Amino acid sequence: MKITGIGHVVLPSHDVEAGLAFYERVLGLEKVAYLPAARMGFLSFGRTHHDIALCKVDESVPVGSQGNAHTGIHVDGGPEALVEIRERLAAEGIDVEPVHDFGFMNGFYFKDPDGNRIELFCDIMADGEALDVLRAKQQRASRASAGGA
């Protein structure tokens, strides 16, 4: 058996129909299905049955991301495309955070209508190189927490 990656995310929603419309309008996802009996809606970037699902939860149930929790969505086209998308979202009145640079990727955060935090990001180095950079950061952090040994 080999696990190959993350297949989709399911986000809680108080209003699935409004959330589906938001993701269609803002990110260009296709609404594949809205199933009221299942209390779920399904969205796709076009390559698989669904990438994001919205699941209706009762109004008494908290929704939205806590702390730094978020869903990261990859953007093709590099930093220029990322800035273009950010400017378009801001022009629509969506509260977008400043672009961040983690050294191996750039991105920015915003929230959907239910407060689920979304990160749009682009890689700025090859996957293998980025993995090495992050592993090196871990090694430095481990040495620092061990007193610099």
Coordinates of C-alpha atoms in Angstrom, one line a residue:
M1 CA 0.0 0.0 0.0
K2 CA 1.2 3.5 -0.8
I3 CA -0.6 6.7 0.3
T4 CA -0.1 9.3 -2.4
G5 CA -1.4 12.6 -1.1
I6 CA -4.4 14.5 0.1
G7 CA -7.4 14.0 -2.0
H8 CA -9.8 16.7 -0.8
V9 CA -10.8 18.8 2.1
V10 CA -14.2 19.1 3.7
L11 CA -15.0 22.4 5.3
P12 CA -17.9 23.2 7.8
S13 CA -20.5 25.6 6.6
H14 CA -23.6 27.3 8.0
D15 CA -24.8 28.0 4.4
V16 CA -23.5 25.5 1.9
E17 CA -25.2 27.2 -1.1
A18 CA -23.6 30.6 -0.3
G19 CA -20.2 28.9 0.2
L20 CA -20.5 27.1 -3.2
A21 CA -21.3 30.4 -4.9
F22 CA -18.3 32.0 -3.2
Y23 CA -15.8 29.4 -4.3
E24 CA -17.3 29.4 -7.9
R25 CA -17.1 33.2 -8.1
V26 CA -13.8 33.8 -6.3
L27 CA -11.6 30.8 -7.2
G28 CA -13.3 29.6 -10.3
L29 CA -14.1 26.1 -9.0
E30 CA -16.9 24.1 -10.6
K31 CA -19.9 23.3 -8.5
V32 CA -20.1 19.6 -9.2
A33 CA -23.0 18.8 -7.0
Y34 CA -25.2 20.2 -4.2
L35 CA -26.9 17.4 -2.3
P36 CA -29.4 19.0 0.2
A37 CA -30.4 15.6 1.6
A38 CA -26.7 14.9 2.4
R39 CA -26.2 18.5 3.5
M40 CA -23.1 18.8 1.3
G41 CA -21.8 20.5 -1.7
F42 CA -18.9 19.5 -3.9
L43 CA -16.4 21.7 -5.8
S44 CA -13.7 20.7 -8.3
F45 CA -10.8 22.4 -10.1
G46 CA -11.7 20.2 -13.0
R47 CA -9.3 17.2 -12.7
T48 CA -11.0 15.1 -10.1
H49 CA -14.6 14.5 -8.8
H50 CA -14.1 17.0 -6.0
D51 CA -11.3 19.0 -4.3
I52 CA -13.3 20.9 -1.7
A53 CA -16.6 19.8 -0.1
L54 CA -18.7 22.0 2.1
C55 CA -20.7 20.2 4.9
K56 CA -23.7 21.9 6.5
V57 CA -23.4 22.1 10.3
D58 CA -26.1 23.5 12.6
E59 CA -25.9 27.2 13.5
S60 CA -24.9 26.3 17.0
V61 CA -21.7 24.6 15.8
P62 CA -18.7 26.9 15.4
V63 CA -17.3 27.2 11.9
G64 CA -14.1 28.8 10.6
S65 CA -10.4 28.1 11.2
Q66 CA -8.8 28.5 14.6
G67 CA -5.4 30.0 15.0
N68 CA -3.1 29.4 12.0
A69 CA -5.2 26.4 10.7
H70 CA -6.0 26.8 7.0
T71 CA -6.4 25.1 3.7
G72 CA -3.6 25.7 1.2
I73 CA -4.5 25.9 -2.5
H74 CA -1.7 25.9 -5.1
V75 CA -1.6 28.7 -7.8
D76 CA 0.2 28.3 -11.1
G77 CA 2.0 31.2 -12.6
G78 CA 4.4 32.2 -9.9
P79 CA 4.4 35.3 -7.7
E80 CA 3.1 37.5 -10.4
A81 CA -0.1 35.4 -10.7
L82 CA -0.4 35.3 -7.0
V83 CA -0.3 39.1 -6.7
E84 CA -2.9 39.4 -9.6
I85 CA -5.3 37.1 -7.8
R86 CA -4.8 38.9 -4.5
E87 CA -5.6 42.2 -6.1
R88 CA -8.7 40.8 -7.8
L89 CA -10.0 39.4 -4.5
A90 CA -9.3 42.7 -2.7
A91 CA -11.2 44.6 -5.4
E92 CA -14.2 42.3 -4.7
G93 CA -14.1 43.5 -1.1
I94 CA -12.5 40.3 0.3
D95 CA -10.3 41.0 3.3
V96 CA -6.9 39.6 2.1
E97 CA -3.8 39.4 4.2
P98 CA -0.4 40.6 2.9
V99 CA 1.7 38.3 0.7
H100 CA 4.1 36.2 2.8
D101 CA 7.4 34.7 1.7
F102 CA 8.5 31.5 3.5
G103 CA 11.6 31.2 1.4
F104 CA 10.3 28.2 -0.7
M105 CA 6.8 29.5 -1.3
N106 CA 4.8 32.7 -1.4
G107 CA 1.2 33.1 -0.5
F108 CA -1.6 35.0 1.2
Y109 CA -4.6 34.2 3.4
F110 CA -8.2 35.2 3.3
K111 CA -11.4 33.7 4.7
D112 CA -14.5 32.2 3.1
P113 CA -18.0 33.3 4.2
D114 CA -17.9 30.8 7.1
G115 CA -14.5 32.0 8.3
N116 CA -12.5 29.0 7.0
R117 CA -9.0 30.4 6.4
I118 CA -7.7 29.8 2.9
E119 CA -4.2 30.2 1.7
L120 CA -3.4 30.7 -2.0
F121 CA 0.2 30.0 -2.6
C122 CA 2.8 29.4 -5.3
D123 CA 6.1 27.5 -5.1
I124 CA 9.2 29.5 -5.7
M125 CA 11.6 26.6 -5.8
A126 CA 11.5 23.0 -7.0
D127 CA 9.8 20.5 -4.7
G128 CA 13.0 18.6 -3.8
E129 CA 14.8 21.8 -3.1
A130 CA 11.9 23.2 -1.0
L131 CA 11.8 19.9 1.0
D132 CA 15.5 20.2 1.7
V133 CA 15.1 23.8 2.9
L134 CA 12.3 22.9 5.3
R135 CA 14.2 19.9 6.6
A136 CA 17.2 22.2 7.2
K137 CA 15.0 24.6 9.1
Q138 CA 13.9 21.7 11.3
Q139 CA 17.5 20.7 12.0
R140 CA 18.4 24.3 13.0
A141 CA 15.3 24.4 15.3
S142 CA 16.2 21.1 16.9
R143 CA 19.7 22.3 17.6
A144 CA 18.4 25.6 19.0
S145 CA 16.0 23.8 21.3
A146 CA 18.8 21.5 22.5
G147 CA 20.9 24.5 23.5
G148 CA 22.8 24.9 20.3
A149 CA 24.5 21.5 20.5

